[in-house]
Structures are given as C-alpha cells and as structure tokens.
Amino acid sequence: MQCNEDDARVKFYTCSCFCTDNIFLEEYKLHVRFISEQQFRTDYQAILATLGCSTDIHFKELLKKIETEVERRRQLGVNSFGRAVRIKEVYKPLHKEVYFLQESYLAPEFLQIVNYCRSDEASEEGLLGFLHPLAAKRVYRFPVFSKKFCKELIEELEHFEQSEAPKGRPNTMNNYGVLLNELGFDEGFITPLRENYLQPVTALLYPDCGGHYLDSHKAFVVKYAMNEDLDLSYHYDNAEVTLNVSLGKEFTEGNLYFGDMRQVPLSDTECVEVEHHVAEGLLHRGQHMHGALRISSGQRWNLIVWMRASCERNKLCPMCGRPPRLVEGEGFADGFTSDSQSSVSQNTSCVLN
C-alpha cells in the first residue's frame, strides 16, 4: 500500500460549500443550503410552512439562526485553533496515557483482523470471515477497544467537560460531545489508529471509495443522554469511510439504522437496524445514509472517526456533489488537497501494490 511520503507536509483544504450546504435545522429535521435569503425562500419556504414554520416572524427568526451558523462555519478553523491552544495551556488531563495509542488498548480480535489484513494472503473474502454479518449492506461490526480503555476515555472526557477549558462541539447535529483534535488526540492516537490499524482493513473492504488511501480524518466523540441529545437524524457523513465505536456507558435502546446510499431517494429505501455493542465499532461508507434511534435511559458515548481520501474527494466534494472550490483550512481541514498534490495522490498513492 503506497501513501504520500509525509502527510504532515501536505496542505489540506476545505470546500467552500462547507459554509453554505448541509445546514441542519433541528426543529424541522431538515438539511438546507443557504446562499442568499432569496434563494432560501425559493427553495425552502413552502416545505418549511408544511413543517410548522408558517409565519413571517418564524421564518425571519429561522433566517437569523442560519446566518449565525454560516458565520460560525466561516470562523470555525480560526476559532478551533484558538481553542486548541487555550486547552493546551489550561487543561490538566486526568489520564495522560490515553492520548497515545497503545496496542494494549485494542481488542485482541481487532489485532487479529489487522494482522490478517497485513498478510500476503489477505483478501476481502478472507477478511469477511472475521467480521459479524449484518443486515445493512457493507456495514461491518467488530471489537475495537478493550472495555477498560473505553471506561478510562469516558472518564477523561467527563473530566474535560467539567473543566473551565473552552469547548467546541462536533457539528450542528451533535450539541454534546468533544472535538478530539482540540483536546490533543490527533497526533498520538487518531492518526496512528487510522494509518496503522484501520487502513489495512478499509483497503480490502472499500477500495472503490478510497479505503486504500485514507490520508486525513476528523475525529470526535458524541454524547447521548436524557435531557440532552437523544437521537441523531437520518444523514450521511463528510467522509469516505466512517468508524463509529460505542464507548459506553450504560444505556438502553439507541440502535443505529441504515438506509441506502445518499443518491437513493428515501421513498425507495428500506432502513434496517443495527445493534451497537460497547467497545465494538461499526465501519461503513461515509455516503451510506444512517441515523441513531432514541435512547430510553442512561448515557451513550460514541467515538466517531470520519476518514477521508483526498484522491477521491478532490474529484467531487461528497457534500455538494460538485468539483471542490478550495479555501484555506486548519490542520486536516476537510481533507481536500490542491491540484498539484491531488495529481501526486491519484497517480502514485491511490493504488494498491
């Protein structure tokens, strides 16, 4: 498997659609695009009226919320970088060791899967023998972490939540959770997890959507609890491949459900439920539509890793379906690279040897 020699030297970008597309309106369970007030009224005023936004006052209040969200997204990179600097200055971790990936944190079954994928005789057919068959097409479940590690990671996250350090939230659909890059998990934990353990697996399972060349990611933890976020609406991810690991704690209900790929209308889709077990991960294509049902008690913490392949997304932005219009970003940004970098990726890196 061949990758860029030094991903740290690659400059990553965001598509300009990030600021305007896929804005989630929680009260109406609707994703919208906002370019201007006139465009928004033309595209959405009628459908919003059927969903309860029926007066001009309601509509103007909604417009104000959307404009605030667009501005938040425009400032997101700068603000996230500032939070990360401040967190490093003021926050004292409870479990310093969990910031650095160790094989003892990984489930023996997962290590067995990875070792097989690294072997010369590895094949997709052989790999499927290690994985739990599920009703959802090309969704796979397998143990990822030890339960001891999951417990310690949640303790660390709860300790952070109780601190006075600044906190960014994962996205407009998750109001409770932690951006792991801001907390300092990227370099020592998530990057080696992606490069050394997950990519050998995704290379066999998802060669058609960049699984063989995942060169960036966005990682975060979401929290579901009573009187907080209870569920997650039907959506797709800004990723080529997604890993979703259930960390705990004790909870009831809250299964995930999967439909079809984003191009298939919901009217033509039959959704299926998939149980989520503590310390196990669900691996799926980012464009596979999915959601989370409501929990009925307890707390549920999930680690989400959106893994991205620049050699795929440089062709078409997965969020707007158009050639990406690049804007500067911080860190891995949204996983796009410039034309000169993408030509290197497509010609030499996006291949299996």
PDB file of N, CA, C and O in Angstrom, residues 207-258:
ATOM      1  N   PRO A 207     -12.175  -0.502  -1.433  1.00  0.00           N
ATOM      2  CA  PRO A 207     -11.237   0.033  -2.424  1.00  0.00           C
ATOM      3  C   PRO A 207     -11.912   0.960  -3.429  1.00  0.00           C
ATOM      4  O   PRO A 207     -11.256   1.789  -4.057  1.00  0.00           O
ATOM      5  N   ASP A 208     -13.231   0.843  -3.574  1.00  0.00           N
ATOM      6  CA  ASP A 208     -13.966   1.633  -4.550  1.00  0.00           C
ATOM      7  C   ASP A 208     -14.266   3.043  -4.072  1.00  0.00           C
ATOM      8  O   ASP A 208     -14.696   3.885  -4.859  1.00  0.00           O
ATOM      9  N   CYS A 209     -14.062   3.335  -2.793  1.00  0.00           N
ATOM     10  CA  CYS A 209     -14.345   4.696  -2.303  1.00  0.00           C
ATOM     11  C   CYS A 209     -13.189   5.234  -1.460  1.00  0.00           C
ATOM     12  O   CYS A 209     -13.404   5.960  -0.497  1.00  0.00           O
ATOM     13  N   GLY A 210     -11.973   4.872  -1.849  1.00  0.00           N
ATOM     14  CA  GLY A 210     -10.803   5.478  -1.212  1.00  0.00           C
ATOM     15  C   GLY A 210     -10.295   4.783   0.017  1.00  0.00           C
ATOM     16  O   GLY A 210      -9.422   5.314   0.703  1.00  0.00           O
ATOM     17  N   GLY A 211     -10.810   3.588   0.327  1.00  0.00           N
ATOM     18  CA  GLY A 211     -10.385   2.903   1.541  1.00  0.00           C
ATOM     19  C   GLY A 211      -8.929   2.529   1.558  1.00  0.00           C
ATOM     20  O   GLY A 211      -8.357   2.277   2.618  1.00  0.00           O
ATOM     21  N   HIS A 212      -8.302   2.497   0.397  1.00  0.00           N
ATOM     22  CA  HIS A 212      -6.889   2.157   0.307  1.00  0.00           C
ATOM     23  C   HIS A 212      -5.990   3.371   0.481  1.00  0.00           C
ATOM     24  O   HIS A 212      -4.773   3.221   0.548  1.00  0.00           O
ATOM     25  N   TYR A 213      -6.579   4.581   0.496  1.00  0.00           N
ATOM     26  CA  TYR A 213      -5.737   5.765   0.675  1.00  0.00           C
ATOM     27  C   TYR A 213      -6.472   6.805   1.521  1.00  0.00           C
ATOM     28  O   TYR A 213      -7.004   7.785   1.030  1.00  0.00           O
ATOM     29  N   LEU A 214      -6.537   6.569   2.799  1.00  0.00           N
ATOM     30  CA  LEU A 214      -7.169   7.490   3.739  1.00  0.00           C
ATOM     31  C   LEU A 214      -6.074   8.362   4.343  1.00  0.00           C
ATOM     32  O   LEU A 214      -5.309   7.921   5.188  1.00  0.00           O
ATOM     33  N   ASP A 215      -5.995   9.608   3.888  1.00  0.00           N
ATOM     34  CA  ASP A 215      -4.860  10.440   4.275  1.00  0.00           C
ATOM     35  C   ASP A 215      -5.206  11.555   5.259  1.00  0.00           C
ATOM     36  O   ASP A 215      -4.346  12.356   5.612  1.00  0.00           O
ATOM     37  N   SER A 216      -6.463  11.625   5.722  1.00  0.00           N
ATOM     38  CA  SER A 216      -6.818  12.604   6.752  1.00  0.00           C
ATOM     39  C   SER A 216      -8.081  12.143   7.457  1.00  0.00           C
ATOM     40  O   SER A 216      -8.692  11.142   7.081  1.00  0.00           O
ATOM     41  N   HIS A 217      -8.483  12.874   8.467  1.00  0.00           N
ATOM     42  CA  HIS A 217      -9.663  12.477   9.232  1.00  0.00           C
ATOM     43  C   HIS A 217     -10.199  13.650  10.050  1.00  0.00           C
ATOM     44  O   HIS A 217      -9.521  14.671  10.211  1.00  0.00           O
ATOM     45  N   LYS A 218     -11.398  13.459  10.557  1.00  0.00           N
ATOM     46  CA  LYS A 218     -11.961  14.294  11.616  1.00  0.00           C
ATOM     47  C   LYS A 218     -12.506  13.338  12.662  1.00  0.00           C
ATOM     48  O   LYS A 218     -13.304  12.451  12.342  1.00  0.00           O
ATOM     49  N   ALA A 219     -12.064  13.492  13.904  1.00  0.00           N
ATOM     50  CA  ALA A 219     -12.468  12.581  14.976  1.00  0.00           C
ATOM     51  C   ALA A 219     -13.123  13.368  16.099  1.00  0.00           C
ATOM     52  O   ALA A 219     -12.646  14.431  16.493  1.00  0.00           O
ATOM     53  N   PHE A 220     -14.209  12.815  16.613  1.00  0.00           N
ATOM     54  CA  PHE A 220     -14.923  13.476  17.703  1.00  0.00           C
ATOM     55  C   PHE A 220     -15.704  12.439  18.486  1.00  0.00           C
ATOM     56  O   PHE A 220     -15.894  11.295  18.036  1.00  0.00           O
ATOM     57  N   VAL A 221     -16.129  12.825  19.659  1.00  0.00           N
ATOM     58  CA  VAL A 221     -16.972  11.971  20.495  1.00  0.00           C
ATOM     59  C   VAL A 221     -18.317  12.653  20.646  1.00  0.00           C
ATOM     60  O   VAL A 221     -18.394  13.875  20.857  1.00  0.00           O
ATOM     61  N   VAL A 222     -19.388  11.891  20.506  1.00  0.00           N
ATOM     62  CA  VAL A 222     -20.734  12.420  20.730  1.00  0.00           C
ATOM     63  C   VAL A 222     -21.323  11.761  21.966  1.00  0.00           C
ATOM     64  O   VAL A 222     -20.972  10.635  22.313  1.00  0.00           O
ATOM     65  N   LYS A 223     -22.206  12.491  22.602  1.00  0.00           N
ATOM     66  CA  LYS A 223     -22.821  12.017  23.838  1.00  0.00           C
ATOM     67  C   LYS A 223     -24.335  12.110  23.711  1.00  0.00           C
ATOM     68  O   LYS A 223     -24.878  13.131  23.282  1.00  0.00           O
ATOM     69  N   TYR A 224     -25.003  11.011  24.073  1.00  0.00           N
ATOM     70  CA  TYR A 224     -26.462  10.980  24.134  1.00  0.00           C
ATOM     71  C   TYR A 224     -26.855  10.742  25.587  1.00  0.00           C
ATOM     72  O   TYR A 224     -26.314   9.851  26.245  1.00  0.00           O
ATOM     73  N   ALA A 225     -27.786  11.545  26.075  1.00  0.00           N
ATOM     74  CA  ALA A 225     -28.222  11.407  27.467  1.00  0.00           C
ATOM     75  C   ALA A 225     -29.610  12.004  27.616  1.00  0.00           C
ATOM     76  O   ALA A 225     -30.043  12.829  26.800  1.00  0.00           O
ATOM     77  N   MET A 226     -30.301  11.599  28.666  1.00  0.00           N
ATOM     78  CA  MET A 226     -31.627  12.148  28.936  1.00  0.00           C
ATOM     79  C   MET A 226     -31.505  13.646  29.149  1.00  0.00           C
ATOM     80  O   MET A 226     -30.556  14.132  29.779  1.00  0.00           O
ATOM     81  N   ASN A 227     -32.452  14.408  28.600  1.00  0.00           N
ATOM     82  CA  ASN A 227     -32.478  15.866  28.663  1.00  0.00           C
ATOM     83  C   ASN A 227     -31.356  16.514  27.858  1.00  0.00           C
ATOM     84  O   ASN A 227     -31.115  17.723  27.983  1.00  0.00           O
ATOM     85  N   GLU A 228     -30.661  15.722  27.019  1.00  0.00           N
ATOM     86  CA  GLU A 228     -29.657  16.266  26.108  1.00  0.00           C
ATOM     87  C   GLU A 228     -29.993  15.719  24.720  1.00  0.00           C
ATOM     88  O   GLU A 228     -31.160  15.586  24.378  1.00  0.00           O
ATOM     89  N   ASP A 229     -28.995  15.459  23.888  1.00  0.00           N
ATOM     90  CA  ASP A 229     -29.277  14.793  22.614  1.00  0.00           C
ATOM     91  C   ASP A 229     -29.711  13.352  22.894  1.00  0.00           C
ATOM     92  O   ASP A 229     -29.039  12.622  23.638  1.00  0.00           O
ATOM     93  N   LEU A 230     -30.813  12.949  22.279  1.00  0.00           N
ATOM     94  CA  LEU A 230     -31.340  11.601  22.479  1.00  0.00           C
ATOM     95  C   LEU A 230     -31.147  10.717  21.257  1.00  0.00           C
ATOM     96  O   LEU A 230     -31.065   9.493  21.372  1.00  0.00           O
ATOM     97  N   ASP A 231     -31.104  11.335  20.086  1.00  0.00           N
ATOM     98  CA  ASP A 231     -31.031  10.564  18.854  1.00  0.00           C
ATOM     99  C   ASP A 231     -30.269  11.378  17.813  1.00  0.00           C
ATOM    100  O   ASP A 231     -29.785  12.477  18.089  1.00  0.00           O
ATOM    101  N   LEU A 232     -30.188  10.831  16.616  1.00  0.00           N
ATOM    102  CA  LEU A 232     -29.494  11.506  15.520  1.00  0.00           C
ATOM    103  C   LEU A 232     -30.272  11.269  14.244  1.00  0.00           C
ATOM    104  O   LEU A 232     -30.548  10.123  13.868  1.00  0.00           O
ATOM    105  N   SER A 233     -30.646  12.347  13.580  1.00  0.00           N
ATOM    106  CA  SER A 233     -31.490  12.244  12.392  1.00  0.00           C
ATOM    107  C   SER A 233     -30.747  11.588  11.223  1.00  0.00           C
ATOM    108  O   SER A 233     -29.519  11.509  11.202  1.00  0.00           O
ATOM    109  N   TYR A 234     -31.512  11.136  10.273  1.00  0.00           N
ATOM    110  CA  TYR A 234     -31.018  10.468   9.069  1.00  0.00           C
ATOM    111  C   TYR A 234     -30.077  11.400   8.316  1.00  0.00           C
ATOM    112  O   TYR A 234     -30.425  12.538   8.009  1.00  0.00           O
ATOM    113  N   HIS A 235     -28.883  10.928   7.977  1.00  0.00           N
ATOM    114  CA  HIS A 235     -27.878  11.793   7.372  1.00  0.00           C
ATOM    115  C   HIS A 235     -26.776  10.956   6.724  1.00  0.00           C
ATOM    116  O   HIS A 235     -26.750   9.738   6.839  1.00  0.00           O
ATOM    117  N   TYR A 236     -25.843  11.633   6.059  1.00  0.00           N
ATOM    118  CA  TYR A 236     -24.620  10.991   5.601  1.00  0.00           C
ATOM    119  C   TYR A 236     -23.443  11.801   6.126  1.00  0.00           C
ATOM    120  O   TYR A 236     -23.604  12.944   6.579  1.00  0.00           O
ATOM    121  N   ASP A 237     -22.259  11.211   6.081  1.00  0.00           N
ATOM    122  CA  ASP A 237     -21.084  11.831   6.701  1.00  0.00           C
ATOM    123  C   ASP A 237     -20.198  12.509   5.664  1.00  0.00           C
ATOM    124  O   ASP A 237     -20.162  12.116   4.493  1.00  0.00           O
ATOM    125  N   ASN A 238     -19.441  13.479   6.116  1.00  0.00           N
ATOM    126  CA  ASN A 238     -18.426  14.122   5.278  1.00  0.00           C
ATOM    127  C   ASN A 238     -17.163  13.270   5.349  1.00  0.00           C
ATOM    128  O   ASN A 238     -16.160  13.644   5.952  1.00  0.00           O
ATOM    129  N   ALA A 239     -17.238  12.087   4.753  1.00  0.00           N
ATOM    130  CA  ALA A 239     -16.164  11.108   4.874  1.00  0.00           C
ATOM    131  C   ALA A 239     -16.282  10.106   3.741  1.00  0.00           C
ATOM    132  O   ALA A 239     -17.358   9.930   3.152  1.00  0.00           O
ATOM    133  N   GLU A 240     -15.156   9.448   3.432  1.00  0.00           N
ATOM    134  CA  GLU A 240     -15.203   8.306   2.540  1.00  0.00           C
ATOM    135  C   GLU A 240     -15.555   7.042   3.324  1.00  0.00           C
ATOM    136  O   GLU A 240     -16.319   6.207   2.872  1.00  0.00           O
ATOM    137  N   VAL A 241     -14.971   6.891   4.500  1.00  0.00           N
ATOM    138  CA  VAL A 241     -15.246   5.747   5.371  1.00  0.00           C
ATOM    139  C   VAL A 241     -15.391   6.256   6.801  1.00  0.00           C
ATOM    140  O   VAL A 241     -14.626   7.124   7.235  1.00  0.00           O
ATOM    141  N   THR A 242     -16.353   5.718   7.536  1.00  0.00           N
ATOM    142  CA  THR A 242     -16.599   6.134   8.920  1.00  0.00           C
ATOM    143  C   THR A 242     -16.451   4.945   9.864  1.00  0.00           C
ATOM    144  O   THR A 242     -16.947   3.850   9.585  1.00  0.00           O
ATOM    145  N   LEU A 243     -15.776   5.176  10.987  1.00  0.00           N
ATOM    146  CA  LEU A 243     -15.759   4.229  12.099  1.00  0.00           C
ATOM    147  C   LEU A 243     -16.530   4.845  13.256  1.00  0.00           C
ATOM    148  O   LEU A 243     -16.270   5.978  13.653  1.00  0.00           O
ATOM    149  N   ASN A 244     -17.472   4.083  13.796  1.00  0.00           N
ATOM    150  CA  ASN A 244     -18.304   4.531  14.913  1.00  0.00           C
ATOM    151  C   ASN A 244     -18.183   3.492  16.023  1.00  0.00           C
ATOM    152  O   ASN A 244     -18.676   2.375  15.888  1.00  0.00           O
ATOM    153  N   VAL A 245     -17.501   3.866  17.120  1.00  0.00           N
ATOM    154  CA  VAL A 245     -17.258   2.937  18.227  1.00  0.00           C
ATOM    155  C   VAL A 245     -18.118   3.331  19.421  1.00  0.00           C
ATOM    156  O   VAL A 245     -18.109   4.484  19.855  1.00  0.00           O
ATOM    157  N   SER A 246     -18.857   2.384  19.961  1.00  0.00           N
ATOM    158  CA  SER A 246     -19.638   2.613  21.182  1.00  0.00           C
ATOM    159  C   SER A 246     -18.710   2.480  22.389  1.00  0.00           C
ATOM    160  O   SER A 246     -18.150   1.414  22.643  1.00  0.00           O
ATOM    161  N   LEU A 247     -18.543   3.577  23.137  1.00  0.00           N
ATOM    162  CA  LEU A 247     -17.664   3.578  24.303  1.00  0.00           C
ATOM    163  C   LEU A 247     -18.404   3.197  25.582  1.00  0.00           C
ATOM    164  O   LEU A 247     -17.791   2.748  26.542  1.00  0.00           O
ATOM    165  N   GLY A 248     -19.695   3.370  25.636  1.00  0.00           N
ATOM    166  CA  GLY A 248     -20.479   3.148  26.847  1.00  0.00           C
ATOM    167  C   GLY A 248     -21.292   4.414  27.105  1.00  0.00           C
ATOM    168  O   GLY A 248     -21.418   5.226  26.201  1.00  0.00           O
ATOM    169  N   LYS A 249     -21.857   4.671  28.241  1.00  0.00           N
ATOM    170  CA  LYS A 249     -21.823   3.890  29.464  1.00  0.00           C
ATOM    171  C   LYS A 249     -22.939   2.871  29.415  1.00  0.00           C
ATOM    172  O   LYS A 249     -23.073   2.147  28.455  1.00  0.00           O
ATOM    173  N   GLU A 250     -23.777   2.882  30.481  1.00  0.00           N
ATOM    174  CA  GLU A 250     -24.971   2.048  30.484  1.00  0.00           C
ATOM    175  C   GLU A 250     -26.097   2.813  29.794  1.00  0.00           C
ATOM    176  O   GLU A 250     -26.362   3.970  30.109  1.00  0.00           O
ATOM    177  N   PHE A 251     -26.774   2.169  28.843  1.00  0.00           N
ATOM    178  CA  PHE A 251     -27.887   2.814  28.157  1.00  0.00           C
ATOM    179  C   PHE A 251     -28.816   1.734  27.607  1.00  0.00           C
ATOM    180  O   PHE A 251     -28.434   0.561  27.485  1.00  0.00           O
ATOM    181  N   THR A 252     -30.027   2.142  27.300  1.00  0.00           N
ATOM    182  CA  THR A 252     -30.976   1.228  26.672  1.00  0.00           C
ATOM    183  C   THR A 252     -31.483   1.857  25.383  1.00  0.00           C
ATOM    184  O   THR A 252     -31.583   3.082  25.260  1.00  0.00           O
ATOM    185  N   GLU A 253     -31.819   0.981  24.431  1.00  0.00           N
ATOM    186  CA  GLU A 253     -32.266   1.381  23.090  1.00  0.00           C
ATOM    187  C   GLU A 253     -31.124   2.126  22.374  1.00  0.00           C
ATOM    188  O   GLU A 253     -29.967   1.933  22.694  1.00  0.00           O
ATOM    189  N   GLY A 254     -31.488   2.969  21.408  1.00  0.00           N
ATOM    190  CA  GLY A 254     -30.480   3.763  20.720  1.00  0.00           C
ATOM    191  C   GLY A 254     -29.743   3.043  19.605  1.00  0.00           C
ATOM    192  O   GLY A 254     -28.607   3.396  19.278  1.00  0.00           O
ATOM    193  N   ASN A 255     -30.359   2.013  18.993  1.00  0.00           N
ATOM    194  CA  ASN A 255     -29.711   1.342  17.877  1.00  0.00           C
ATOM    195  C   ASN A 255     -29.457   2.305  16.721  1.00  0.00           C
ATOM    196  O   ASN A 255     -30.162   3.313  16.558  1.00  0.00           O
ATOM    197  N   LEU A 256     -28.465   1.983  15.900  1.00  0.00           N
ATOM    198  CA  LEU A 256     -28.278   2.695  14.653  1.00  0.00           C
ATOM    199  C   LEU A 256     -29.185   2.090  13.587  1.00  0.00           C
ATOM    200  O   LEU A 256     -29.611   0.938  13.700  1.00  0.00           O
ATOM    201  N   TYR A 257     -29.500   2.879  12.578  1.00  0.00           N
ATOM    202  CA  TYR A 257     -30.250   2.349  11.440  1.00  0.00           C
ATOM    203  C   TYR A 257     -29.617   2.864  10.152  1.00  0.00           C
ATOM    204  O   TYR A 257     -29.080   3.966  10.092  1.00  0.00           O
ATOM    205  N   PHE A 258     -29.643   2.010   9.131  1.00  0.00           N
ATOM    206  CA  PHE A 258     -29.025   2.322   7.849  1.00  0.00           C
ATOM    207  C   PHE A 258     -30.046   2.178   6.739  1.00  0.00           C
ATOM    208  O   PHE A 258     -30.878   1.271   6.754  1.00  0.00           O
TER     209      PHE A 258
END
